[in-house]
PDB file of C-alpha atoms in Angstrom:
ATOM      1  CA  MET U  12     -25.053   6.322  -0.083  1.00 43.00           C
ATOM      2  CA  LYS U  13     -22.176   4.300  -0.694  1.00 42.00           C
ATOM      3  CA  LYS U  14     -19.662   6.583   0.387  1.00 41.00           C
ATOM      4  CA  TYR U  15     -21.403   7.148   3.451  1.00 37.00           C
ATOM      5  CA  ALA U  16     -21.262   3.182   4.116  1.00 40.00           C
ATOM      6  CA  ILE U  17     -17.582   3.450   3.591  1.00 38.00           C
ATOM      7  CA  PHE U  18     -17.313   6.292   5.991  1.00 36.00           C
ATOM      8  CA  LEU U  19     -19.371   4.691   8.648  1.00 34.00           C
ATOM      9  CA  LEU U  20     -16.994   1.569   8.198  1.00 37.00           C
ATOM     10  CA  ALA U  21     -14.000   3.655   8.582  1.00 38.00           C
ATOM     11  CA  ILE U  22     -15.238   5.041  11.995  1.00 35.00           C
ATOM     12  CA  VAL U  23     -15.794   1.546  13.314  1.00 35.00           C
ATOM     13  CA  THR U  24     -12.367   0.570  12.231  1.00 39.00           C
ATOM     14  CA  TRP U  25     -11.003   3.544  14.142  1.00 36.00           C
ATOM     15  CA  HIS U  26     -12.747   2.561  17.303  1.00 38.00           C
ATOM     16  CA  SER U  27     -11.693  -1.044  16.624  1.00 38.00           C
ATOM     17  CA  ILE U  28      -7.935   0.208  16.539  1.00 36.00           C
ATOM     18  CA  TYR U  29      -8.172   1.675  20.161  1.00 36.00           C
ATOM     19  CA  ALA U  30      -9.985  -1.073  21.343  1.00 36.00           C
ATOM     20  CA  GLN U  31      -6.901  -3.693  20.956  1.00 37.00           C
ATOM     21  CA  ASN U  32      -3.979  -3.339  22.712  1.00 35.00           C
ATOM     22  CA  GLU U  33      -1.873  -5.636  20.403  1.00 35.00           C
ATOM     23  CA  ILE U  34      -2.491  -3.581  17.036  1.00 33.00           C
ATOM     24  CA  LYS U  35       0.831  -2.336  15.712  1.00 36.00           C
ATOM     25  CA  ILE U  36       2.078  -0.538  12.586  1.00 33.00           C
ATOM     26  CA  SER U  37       4.933  -2.301  10.864  1.00 36.00           C
ATOM     27  CA  GLU U  38       5.567   0.688   8.333  1.00 44.00           C
ATOM     28  CA  LEU U  39       4.039   4.081   7.993  1.00 42.00           C
ATOM     29  CA  SER U  40       2.495   3.819   4.766  1.00 51.00           C
ATOM     30  CA  ILE U  41      -0.383   1.929   4.096  1.00 57.00           C
ATOM     31  CA  PRO U  42      -0.640   1.167   0.231  1.00 63.00           C
ATOM     32  CA  THR U  43      -3.570   2.654  -1.793  1.00 76.00           C
ATOM     33  CA  SER U  44      -5.960   0.287  -3.532  1.00 85.00           C
ATOM     34  CA  PRO U  45      -4.925  -0.664  -6.990  1.00 91.00           C
ATOM     35  CA  GLY U  46      -8.238   0.301  -8.481  1.00 89.00           C
ATOM     36  CA  PHE U  47      -7.535   4.085  -7.355  1.00 87.00           C
ATOM     37  CA  VAL U  48      -4.053   3.610  -8.911  1.00 91.00           C
ATOM     38  CA  LEU U  49      -5.174   2.361 -12.527  1.00 93.00           C
ATOM     39  CA  ALA U  50      -8.154   4.912 -12.474  1.00 88.00           C
ATOM     40  CA  ASP U  51      -5.463   7.959 -11.755  1.00 88.00           C
ATOM     41  CA  LYS U  52      -7.393   8.932  -8.590  1.00 84.00           C
ATOM     42  CA  ALA U  53      -4.644   7.920  -6.111  1.00 84.00           C
ATOM     43  CA  PRO U  54      -2.423  10.232  -4.384  1.00 85.00           C
ATOM     44  CA  ALA U  55       0.568   7.979  -5.552  1.00 88.00           C
ATOM     45  CA  SER U  56       0.730   6.239  -8.902  1.00 91.00           C
ATOM     46  CA  ILE U  57       4.030   4.468  -7.753  1.00 93.00           C
ATOM     47  CA  GLU U  58       3.209   2.486  -4.614  1.00 88.00           C
ATOM     48  CA  LYS U  59       6.333   1.193  -2.675  1.00 86.00           C
ATOM     49  CA  PRO U  60       5.723  -2.535  -1.268  1.00 85.00           C
ATOM     50  CA  THR U  61       4.937  -2.560   2.342  1.00 78.00           C
ATOM     51  CA  THR U  62       3.759  -5.195   4.607  1.00 72.00           C
ATOM     52  CA  PRO U  63      -0.044  -5.222   4.078  1.00 70.00           C
ATOM     53  CA  LYS U  64      -2.304  -4.684   7.090  1.00 66.00           C
ATOM     54  CA  ALA U  65      -5.049  -7.431   7.808  1.00 63.00           C
ATOM     55  CA  PHE U  66      -7.848  -4.743   6.806  1.00 64.00           C
ATOM     56  CA  GLY U  67      -7.896  -1.447   5.451  1.00 69.00           C
ATOM     57  CA  VAL U  68     -10.012   1.711   4.485  1.00 70.00           C
ATOM     58  CA  SER U  69      -9.091   4.575   2.288  1.00 69.00           C
ATOM     59  CA  LEU U  70     -11.211   7.510   1.922  1.00 70.00           C
ATOM     60  CA  LEU U  71     -10.259   9.785  -1.502  1.00 63.00           C
ATOM     61  CA  ASN U  72     -10.895  13.458  -1.111  1.00 58.00           C
ATOM     62  CA  LEU U  73     -13.420  12.670   1.652  1.00 48.00           C
ATOM     63  CA  ARG U  74     -16.249  12.932  -1.004  1.00 56.00           C
ATOM     64  CA  GLU U  75     -15.323  11.346  -4.289  1.00 64.00           C
ATOM     65  CA  GLY U  76     -14.704   7.763  -3.061  1.00 75.00           C
ATOM     66  CA  GLY U  77     -13.379   4.952  -1.058  1.00 82.00           C
ATOM     67  CA  ALA U  78     -11.903   1.700  -0.828  1.00 83.00           C
ATOM     68  CA  VAL U  79     -11.837  -1.593   1.503  1.00 85.00           C
ATOM     69  CA  GLU U  80      -8.896  -3.969   1.508  1.00 86.00           C
ATOM     70  CA  VAL U  81      -8.266  -7.293   2.971  1.00 87.00           C
ATOM     71  CA  THR U  82      -5.121  -9.419   3.521  1.00 87.00           C
ATOM     72  CA  PRO U  83      -6.650 -12.787   4.047  1.00 88.00           C
ATOM     73  CA  TYR U  84      -3.827 -14.623   5.425  1.00 84.00           C
ATOM     74  CA  TRP U  85      -3.711 -11.878   8.556  1.00 79.00           C
ATOM     75  CA  LEU U  86      -7.421 -12.205   9.024  1.00 81.00           C
ATOM     76  CA  VAL U  87      -6.918 -15.172  11.213  1.00 79.00           C
ATOM     77  CA  ASN U  88      -4.528 -15.892  14.039  1.00 78.00           C
ATOM     78  CA  HIS U  89      -1.769 -18.083  13.351  1.00 70.00           C
ATOM     79  CA  PRO U  90      -0.525 -18.990  16.950  1.00 69.00           C
ATOM     80  CA  ALA U  91       2.009 -21.537  15.690  1.00 69.00           C
ATOM     81  CA  TYR U  92       3.612 -18.746  13.256  1.00 69.00           C
ATOM     82  CA  THR U  93       7.195 -17.886  14.553  1.00 70.00           C
ATOM     83  CA  PHE U  94      10.051 -15.524  13.778  1.00 69.00           C
ATOM     84  CA  THR U  95      11.865 -18.321  11.995  1.00 69.00           C
ATOM     85  CA  ASP U  96       8.890 -18.938  10.014  1.00 69.00           C
ATOM     86  CA  TYR U  97       8.946 -15.660   9.042  1.00 70.00           C
ATOM     87  CA  PHE U  98      12.490 -15.657   7.676  1.00 66.00           C
ATOM     88  CA  LYS U  99      11.885 -18.966   6.096  1.00 62.00           C
ATOM     89  CA  LYS U 100       9.187 -17.550   3.686  1.00 60.00           C
ATOM     90  CA  ARG U 101      10.915 -14.196   3.473  1.00 65.00           C
ATOM     91  CA  LYS U 102      12.157 -14.558   0.053  1.00 79.00           C
ATOM     92  CA  PHE U 103       8.994 -15.427  -1.404  1.00 85.00           C
ATOM     93  CA  PRO U 104       6.097 -13.982   0.959  1.00 87.00           C
ATOM     94  CA  VAL U 105       3.338 -14.647  -1.806  1.00 90.00           C
ATOM     95  CA  LEU U 106       0.492 -15.814   0.564  1.00 88.00           C
ATOM     96  CA  GLU U 107       1.319 -13.699   3.587  1.00 86.00           C
ATOM     97  CA  THR U 108       1.296 -10.093   1.516  1.00 89.00           C
ATOM     98  CA  PHE U 109      -1.516 -11.366  -0.757  1.00 93.00           C
ATOM     99  CA  ASN U 110      -3.940  -8.260  -0.763  1.00 92.00           C
ATOM    100  CA  ILE U 111      -7.626  -7.757  -2.385  1.00 93.00           C
ATOM    101  CA  SER U 112      -9.220  -4.679  -2.512  1.00 91.00           C
ATOM    102  CA  ALA U 113     -12.397  -3.067  -3.822  1.00 90.00           C
ATOM    103  CA  ALA U 114     -12.972   0.570  -4.363  1.00 87.00           C
ATOM    104  CA  THR U 115     -15.679   3.145  -5.550  1.00 86.00           C
ATOM    105  CA  PHE U 116     -15.315   6.593  -6.855  1.00 83.00           C
ATOM    106  CA  LYS U 117     -17.183   9.402  -8.864  1.00 78.00           C
ATOM    107  CA  THR U 118     -16.341  11.199 -12.226  1.00 70.00           C
ATOM    108  CA  ASP U 119     -18.367  13.829 -13.582  1.00 69.00           C
ATOM    109  CA  THR U 120     -20.923  11.668 -15.589  1.00 72.00           C
ATOM    110  CA  THR U 121     -20.243   8.076 -13.944  1.00 77.00           C
ATOM    111  CA  SER U 122     -19.878   6.025 -10.625  1.00 82.00           C
ATOM    112  CA  SER U 123     -17.366   3.411 -10.988  1.00 86.00           C
ATOM    113  CA  VAL U 124     -16.184   0.388  -8.896  1.00 88.00           C
ATOM    114  CA  SER U 125     -12.884  -1.686  -9.298  1.00 91.00           C
ATOM    115  CA  MET U 126     -11.647  -4.738  -7.959  1.00 93.00           C
ATOM    116  CA  GLY U 127      -7.915  -5.292  -7.568  1.00 95.00           C
ATOM    117  CA  PHE U 128      -4.900  -7.284  -5.827  1.00 95.00           C
ATOM    118  CA  ARG U 129      -1.477  -6.983  -4.779  1.00 94.00           C
ATOM    119  CA  THR U 130       1.129  -9.520  -3.546  1.00 94.00           C
ATOM    120  CA  GLN U 131       5.144  -9.461  -3.237  1.00 93.00           C
ATOM    121  CA  ILE U 132       6.830 -12.116  -5.033  1.00 94.00           C
ATOM    122  CA  VAL U 133      10.290 -11.448  -3.809  1.00 93.00           C
ATOM    123  CA  ARG U 134      11.303  -9.903  -0.470  1.00 90.00           C
ATOM    124  CA  LEU U 135      15.078  -9.810   0.566  1.00 91.00           C
ATOM    125  CA  TYR U 136      17.002  -8.671   3.402  1.00 88.00           C
ATOM    126  CA  SER U 137      20.591  -7.576   3.154  1.00 87.00           C
ATOM    127  CA  LYS U 138      23.114  -9.756   5.332  1.00 88.00           C
ATOM    128  CA  ALA U 139      23.962  -6.863   7.875  1.00 87.00           C
ATOM    129  CA  ALA U 140      20.079  -6.616   8.132  1.00 85.00           C
ATOM    130  CA  ARG U 141      19.782 -10.393   8.711  1.00 85.00           C
ATOM    131  CA  GLU U 142      22.621 -10.259  11.133  1.00 87.00           C
ATOM    132  CA  GLU U 143      21.002  -7.121  13.060  1.00 87.00           C
ATOM    133  CA  LEU U 144      17.421  -8.972  13.338  1.00 85.00           C
ATOM    134  CA  GLU U 145      18.909 -12.005  14.613  1.00 85.00           C
ATOM    135  CA  ALA U 146      20.843 -10.159  17.325  1.00 89.00           C
ATOM    136  CA  LYS U 147      17.526  -8.391  18.225  1.00 86.00           C
ATOM    137  CA  ARG U 148      15.996 -11.826  18.539  1.00 83.00           C
ATOM    138  CA  LEU U 149      18.404 -13.337  20.893  1.00 86.00           C
ATOM    139  CA  GLU U 150      18.320 -10.413  23.050  1.00 86.00           C
ATOM    140  CA  ILE U 151      14.550 -10.794  23.414  1.00 84.00           C
ATOM    141  CA  VAL U 152      15.057 -14.474  24.194  1.00 83.00           C
ATOM    142  CA  GLY U 153      17.164 -13.437  26.857  1.00 85.00           C
ATOM    143  CA  LEU U 154      14.731 -10.807  28.292  1.00 83.00           C
ATOM    144  CA  LEU U 155      12.205 -13.289  28.325  1.00 82.00           C
ATOM    145  CA  SER U 156      14.374 -15.993  30.243  1.00 82.00           C
ATOM    146  CA  VAL U 157      14.221 -14.054  33.488  1.00 77.00           C
ATOM    147  CA  GLU U 158      12.134 -15.494  36.433  1.00 77.00           C
ATOM    148  CA  ASP U 159      10.694 -12.047  37.431  1.00 79.00           C
ATOM    149  CA  PHE U 160       9.023  -9.921  35.219  1.00 80.00           C
ATOM    150  CA  THR U 161       9.450  -6.670  36.819  1.00 83.00           C
ATOM    151  CA  PRO U 162       8.054  -3.266  35.516  1.00 84.00           C
ATOM    152  CA  GLU U 163      11.622  -2.603  34.340  1.00 84.00           C
ATOM    153  CA  ALA U 164      12.071  -5.729  32.594  1.00 82.00           C
ATOM    154  CA  LEU U 165       8.767  -5.300  30.988  1.00 84.00           C
ATOM    155  CA  GLU U 166       9.737  -2.025  29.656  1.00 86.00           C
ATOM    156  CA  ALA U 167      13.193  -3.750  28.178  1.00 86.00           C
ATOM    157  CA  ILE U 168      11.115  -6.292  26.443  1.00 84.00           C
ATOM    158  CA  GLU U 169       8.491  -3.873  25.159  1.00 85.00           C
ATOM    159  CA  LYS U 170      11.548  -1.533  23.903  1.00 86.00           C
ATOM    160  CA  ALA U 171      13.197  -4.457  22.106  1.00 86.00           C
ATOM    161  CA  ARG U 172      10.162  -5.791  20.490  1.00 82.00           C
ATOM    162  CA  LYS U 173       9.865  -2.453  19.029  1.00 82.00           C
ATOM    163  CA  GLU U 174      13.144  -2.240  17.873  1.00 83.00           C
ATOM    164  CA  LEU U 175      12.747  -5.583  16.231  1.00 82.00           C
ATOM    165  CA  SER U 176       9.424  -4.444  14.233  1.00 77.00           C
ATOM    166  CA  ASP U 177      11.257  -1.720  13.283  1.00 79.00           C
ATOM    167  CA  LEU U 178      14.162  -3.860  11.942  1.00 80.00           C
ATOM    168  CA  LYS U 179      11.584  -5.939  10.037  1.00 80.00           C
ATOM    169  CA  SER U 180      10.285  -3.020   8.122  1.00 77.00           C
ATOM    170  CA  LYS U 181      13.598  -2.234   6.812  1.00 81.00           C
ATOM    171  CA  ILE U 182      13.507  -4.541   3.774  1.00 86.00           C
ATOM    172  CA  THR U 183      16.334  -4.123   1.192  1.00 89.00           C
ATOM    173  CA  PHE U 184      14.575  -5.317  -2.031  1.00 93.00           C
ATOM    174  CA  ASN U 185      10.932  -6.056  -2.741  1.00 93.00           C
ATOM    175  CA  PHE U 186       9.261  -7.169  -6.218  1.00 96.00           C
ATOM    176  CA  GLU U 187       5.773  -6.399  -6.118  1.00 96.00           C
ATOM    177  CA  ILE U 188       3.062  -7.269  -8.680  1.00 97.00           C
ATOM    178  CA  ALA U 189      -0.499  -5.660  -8.976  1.00 97.00           C
ATOM    179  CA  ALA U 190      -3.877  -5.504 -10.974  1.00 97.00           C
ATOM    180  CA  ALA U 191      -6.989  -4.190 -11.236  1.00 96.00           C
ATOM    181  CA  ILE U 192     -10.285  -3.662 -13.203  1.00 95.00           C
ATOM    182  CA  ILE U 193     -12.763  -0.721 -13.415  1.00 93.00           C
ATOM    183  CA  GLY U 194     -15.995  -1.009 -14.442  1.00 89.00           C
ATOM    184  CA  SER U 195     -18.658   2.331 -14.383  1.00 84.00           C
ATOM    185  CA  SER U 196     -22.410   2.879 -14.987  1.00 79.00           C
ATOM    186  CA  LYS U 197     -24.106   6.081 -15.773  1.00 74.00           C
ATOM    187  CA  ASN U 198     -27.123   5.568 -13.575  1.00 68.00           C
ATOM    188  CA  ASN U 199     -25.602   3.921 -10.658  1.00 65.00           C
ATOM    189  CA  SER U 200     -26.975   0.517 -11.423  1.00 63.00           C
ATOM    190  CA  PHE U 201     -25.062  -2.807 -11.295  1.00 63.00           C
ATOM    191  CA  LYS U 202     -27.326  -3.988 -13.996  1.00 67.00           C
ATOM    192  CA  ASN U 203     -25.815  -1.439 -16.469  1.00 70.00           C
ATOM    193  CA  LEU U 204     -22.097  -1.842 -15.180  1.00 73.00           C
ATOM    194  CA  GLN U 205     -19.724  -1.997 -17.961  1.00 79.00           C
ATOM    195  CA  SER U 206     -16.033  -2.965 -17.895  1.00 82.00           C
ATOM    196  CA  ASP U 207     -13.939   0.084 -18.597  1.00 87.00           C
ATOM    197  CA  LYS U 208     -10.075  -0.241 -18.053  1.00 92.00           C
ATOM    198  CA  SER U 209      -7.817  -3.047 -16.764  1.00 95.00           C
ATOM    199  CA  GLY U 210      -4.187  -2.928 -15.968  1.00 97.00           C
ATOM    200  CA  VAL U 211      -1.353  -5.033 -14.610  1.00 98.00           C
ATOM    201  CA  TRP U 212       1.806  -3.679 -13.061  1.00 98.00           C
ATOM    202  CA  ALA U 213       4.859  -4.280 -10.823  1.00 98.00           C
ATOM    203  CA  ASN U 214       6.598  -2.002  -8.223  1.00 97.00           C
ATOM    204  CA  ILE U 215      10.025  -2.632  -7.343  1.00 97.00           C
ATOM    205  CA  ARG U 216      11.708  -1.075  -4.392  1.00 95.00           C
ATOM    206  CA  TYR U 217      15.247  -0.943  -3.232  1.00 95.00           C
ATOM    207  CA  ARG U 218      16.418   0.602   0.039  1.00 91.00           C
ATOM    208  CA  PRO U 219      20.232   1.013   0.228  1.00 88.00           C
ATOM    209  CA  LYS U 220      21.550   0.576   3.821  1.00 79.00           C
ATOM    210  CA  GLU U 221      23.558   4.028   4.220  1.00 77.00           C
ATOM    211  CA  CYS U 222      21.249   6.217   1.900  1.00 83.00           C
ATOM    212  CA  PRO U 223      18.340   8.149   3.414  1.00 83.00           C
ATOM    213  CA  LEU U 224      16.185   7.473   0.370  1.00 88.00           C
ATOM    214  CA  ASP U 225      13.857   4.498  -0.949  1.00 90.00           C
ATOM    215  CA  PHE U 226      13.860   3.991  -4.695  1.00 96.00           C
ATOM    216  CA  THR U 227      10.642   2.354  -6.248  1.00 96.00           C
ATOM    217  CA  ALA U 228      10.620   1.595  -9.926  1.00 98.00           C
ATOM    218  CA  LEU U 229       7.294   1.265 -11.805  1.00 98.00           C
ATOM    219  CA  ALA U 230       6.189  -0.858 -15.034  1.00 98.00           C
ATOM    220  CA  ARG U 231       2.420  -1.011 -15.985  1.00 98.00           C
ATOM    221  CA  TYR U 232       0.626  -1.892 -18.959  1.00 98.00           C
ATOM    222  CA  SER U 233      -3.167  -1.005 -19.077  1.00 96.00           C
ATOM    223  CA  TRP U 234      -5.961  -0.947 -21.657  1.00 94.00           C
ATOM    224  CA  THR U 235      -9.505   0.061 -21.926  1.00 90.00           C
ATOM    225  CA  ASN U 236     -11.874  -2.617 -22.642  1.00 79.00           C
ATOM    226  CA  ASN U 237     -14.806  -1.042 -24.492  1.00 66.00           C
ATOM    227  CA  THR U 238     -12.997   1.125 -27.287  1.00 52.00           C
ATOM    228  CA  ASN U 239     -12.305  -0.027 -30.580  1.00 49.00           C
ATOM    229  CA  PRO U 240      -8.834   0.453 -31.700  1.00 48.00           C
ATOM    230  CA  LYS U 241      -9.507   1.166 -35.044  1.00 48.00           C
ATOM    231  CA  VAL U 242     -11.875   4.189 -34.366  1.00 45.00           C
ATOM    232  CA  GLY U 243     -11.124   5.020 -30.854  1.00 50.00           C
ATOM    233  CA  SER U 244      -8.265   6.295 -28.772  1.00 54.00           C
ATOM    234  CA  ASP U 245      -6.729   5.521 -25.524  1.00 58.00           C
ATOM    235  CA  SER U 246      -6.861   1.633 -26.270  1.00 83.00           C
ATOM    236  CA  ALA U 247      -3.664   0.880 -24.412  1.00 93.00           C
ATOM    237  CA  PHE U 248      -0.888   2.452 -22.152  1.00 95.00           C
ATOM    238  CA  PHE U 249       2.469   1.937 -21.043  1.00 97.00           C
ATOM    239  CA  ASP U 250       3.569   3.453 -17.958  1.00 98.00           C
ATOM    240  CA  TYR U 251       7.043   3.698 -16.591  1.00 98.00           C
ATOM    241  CA  GLY U 252       8.451   5.773 -13.672  1.00 98.00           C
ATOM    242  CA  LEU U 253      10.680   6.188 -10.550  1.00 98.00           C
ATOM    243  CA  SER U 254       9.810   7.553  -6.839  1.00 97.00           C
ATOM    244  CA  LEU U 255      12.293   8.756  -4.399  1.00 96.00           C
ATOM    245  CA  SER U 256      10.845   8.669  -1.049  1.00 93.00           C
ATOM    246  CA  PHE U 257      12.489   9.925   2.344  1.00 91.00           C
ATOM    247  CA  GLN U 258      10.891   8.585   5.606  1.00 85.00           C
ATOM    248  CA  LYS U 259      10.984   9.716   9.155  1.00 83.00           C
ATOM    249  CA  PRO U 260       8.904   8.313  12.223  1.00 77.00           C
ATOM    250  CA  LYS U 261       5.808  10.393  11.399  1.00 82.00           C
ATOM    251  CA  TYR U 262       5.893  11.314   7.871  1.00 85.00           C
ATOM    252  CA  ASP U 263       7.171   9.907   4.398  1.00 88.00           C
ATOM    253  CA  LEU U 264       7.699  12.281   1.623  1.00 92.00           C
ATOM    254  CA  ALA U 265       7.874  11.120  -2.122  1.00 94.00           C
ATOM    255  CA  LEU U 266       8.956  12.384  -5.565  1.00 96.00           C
ATOM    256  CA  GLU U 267       7.654  10.714  -8.061  1.00 96.00           C
ATOM    257  CA  PHE U 268       7.991  10.998 -12.089  1.00 97.00           C
ATOM    258  CA  ILE U 269       6.069   8.915 -14.605  1.00 97.00           C
ATOM    259  CA  ASN U 270       5.887   8.804 -18.205  1.00 97.00           C
ATOM    260  CA  ARG U 271       2.971   7.270 -20.206  1.00 96.00           C
ATOM    261  CA  TYR U 272       2.774   6.097 -23.766  1.00 95.00           C
ATOM    262  CA  ASP U 273      -0.078   5.973 -25.540  1.00 92.00           C
ATOM    263  CA  PHE U 274      -0.204   3.091 -28.340  1.00 92.00           C
ATOM    264  CA  SER U 275      -3.113   4.407 -30.100  1.00 88.00           C
ATOM    265  CA  ILE U 276      -1.753   7.762 -30.933  1.00 88.00           C
ATOM    266  CA  LYS U 277       1.770   7.001 -30.470  1.00 90.00           C
ATOM    267  CA  SER U 278       2.010   9.964 -27.840  1.00 91.00           C
ATOM    268  CA  ASN U 279       3.827  10.620 -24.462  1.00 94.00           C
ATOM    269  CA  THR U 280       2.441  12.466 -21.477  1.00 93.00           C
ATOM    270  CA  ASN U 281       3.714  12.505 -17.855  1.00 94.00           C
ATOM    271  CA  ARG U 282       2.912  13.039 -14.183  1.00 93.00           C
ATOM    272  CA  LEU U 283       5.095  14.806 -11.650  1.00 93.00           C
ATOM    273  CA  ALA U 284       4.019  14.910  -8.032  1.00 92.00           C
ATOM    274  CA  LEU U 285       4.975  15.243  -4.410  1.00 93.00           C
ATOM    275  CA  VAL U 286       3.230  12.874  -2.118  1.00 91.00           C
ATOM    276  CA  VAL U 287       3.068  13.414   1.657  1.00 89.00           C
ATOM    277  CA  ASN U 288       2.032  10.570   4.002  1.00 86.00           C
ATOM    278  CA  TYR U 289       1.613  11.798   7.693  1.00 86.00           C
ATOM    279  CA  MET U 290       0.414   9.673  10.368  1.00 84.00           C
ATOM    280  CA  ILE U 291      -1.633  10.941  12.977  1.00 83.00           C
ATOM    281  CA  TYR U 292      -2.207   8.159  15.222  1.00 76.00           C
ATOM    282  CA  ASP U 293      -0.975   4.400  14.915  1.00 71.00           C
ATOM    283  CA  ASN U 294      -2.619   2.858  11.732  1.00 73.00           C
ATOM    284  CA  ILE U 295      -4.140   6.054  10.824  1.00 80.00           C
ATOM    285  CA  VAL U 296      -2.427   8.114   7.938  1.00 82.00           C
ATOM    286  CA  ILE U 297      -3.303  11.410   6.080  1.00 84.00           C
ATOM    287  CA  VAL U 298      -2.339  11.330   2.302  1.00 84.00           C
ATOM    288  CA  GLY U 299      -1.972  14.143  -0.099  1.00 85.00           C
ATOM    289  CA  SER U 300      -0.345  14.894  -3.562  1.00 87.00           C
ATOM    290  CA  PHE U 301       0.447  17.964  -5.334  1.00 87.00           C
ATOM    291  CA  GLY U 302       1.665  18.309  -8.872  1.00 88.00           C
ATOM    292  CA  LYS U 303       0.940  17.663 -12.466  1.00 88.00           C
ATOM    293  CA  ASN U 304      -1.125  14.826 -13.779  1.00 86.00           C
ATOM    294  CA  PHE U 305      -0.911  12.923 -17.042  1.00 85.00           C
ATOM    295  CA  ASP U 306      -3.234  15.257 -18.988  1.00 75.00           C
ATOM    296  CA  LYS U 307      -1.698  17.262 -21.855  1.00 58.00           C
ATOM    297  CA  VAL U 308      -2.754  20.761 -20.130  1.00 56.00           C
ATOM    298  CA  LYS U 309      -0.286  21.651 -17.076  1.00 55.00           C
ATOM    299  CA  ASN U 310      -2.825  20.826 -14.605  1.00 57.00           C
ATOM    300  CA  LEU U 311      -2.485  21.164 -10.996  1.00 58.00           C
ATOM    301  CA  LEU U 312      -3.031  17.789  -9.187  1.00 61.00           C
ATOM    302  CA  THR U 313      -4.368  18.124  -5.498  1.00 65.00           C
ATOM    303  CA  VAL U 314      -5.321  14.858  -3.983  1.00 65.00           C
ATOM    304  CA  VAL U 315      -6.288  14.441  -0.185  1.00 66.00           C
ATOM    305  CA  GLY U 316      -7.284  11.187   1.556  1.00 69.00           C
ATOM    306  CA  VAL U 317      -7.044   9.239   4.791  1.00 74.00           C
ATOM    307  CA  LYS U 318      -6.077   5.489   5.255  1.00 70.00           C
ATOM    308  CA  PHE U 319      -7.029   3.139   8.243  1.00 67.00           C
ATOM    309  CA  GLY U 320      -4.866   0.009   8.384  1.00 62.00           C
ATOM    310  CA  LEU U 321      -5.823  -2.644  11.125  1.00 62.00           C
ATOM    311  CA  SER U 322      -2.406  -5.075  11.838  1.00 57.00           C
ATOM    312  CA  ASN U 323      -2.546  -8.730  12.846  1.00 51.00           C
ATOM    313  CA  ASP U 324       1.136  -9.678  11.651  1.00 54.00           C
ATOM    314  CA  LYS U 325       2.172 -11.206  15.059  1.00 49.00           C
ATOM    315  CA  ALA U 326       5.352 -13.924  15.307  1.00 47.00           C
ATOM    316  CA  LYS U 327       6.196 -15.669  18.128  1.00 46.00           C
ATOM    317  CA  ILE U 328      10.036 -15.175  19.202  1.00 49.00           C
ATOM    318  CA  ASN U 329      11.682 -18.872  19.243  1.00 48.00           C
TER     319      ASN U 329
END
């Protein structure tokens, strides 16, 4: 029943996207719920920090589960929020990027739910990027100063606005933290829900100006909540790795490698995956990954999903 409710919510979101003319996508990628990432159910285990959407829906393999994400700051309009405000807060955008999520998914024997959050602690632009943004802002101010808004003038304003949005997305450095907790039940009852696993992690993204690749590093610590370390295994893990991604207007390709150290059995496993994001419409992204997961056996990882995002991050040009 849960998966049908989430799917219905996704359909409603899809219709909402086409009912509003002001919706715009700031970046191609829509991050996956931290709960999916912690459970190793997400297409990507390393999520590069991006500008979060006001509202998002993720469907995993179209049958295994789904997630809903909310960025509270952008659920309401901020009519006084200006371009200058954006850059005053650009270094430490904790409030504007604070995103919370809830997810549900199934395994062979249990149904699980998770809660999680992510937020960017640091966001930096290079000097050259800041100069480009200021030049584009001044260009738009000039275009808005005309007395007659002819069709040509409106077209020029829209073109400049899109270019400004694109420049805003080209952040040089991000430092993001995330956390999640997972609970499961064998009989789909909340009364029998038990906390299984928790985790905290950091994603650090660097985008060199003249390089076509993005670099995102991961450091994650996770632990199982109902395991006795003296008699059980899989009590705690430390993951670290790197993702290299190449982005074009319609797609994003990422290759990620992650090593996992299991403290309880003092053993290493790793994950190697190719992750593909493809934008079929504005704010609607199909994502898939192919490769090897963390298990000891050399299994083939195949995860396919679809993500919907609703944006509301508008700022006045002043």
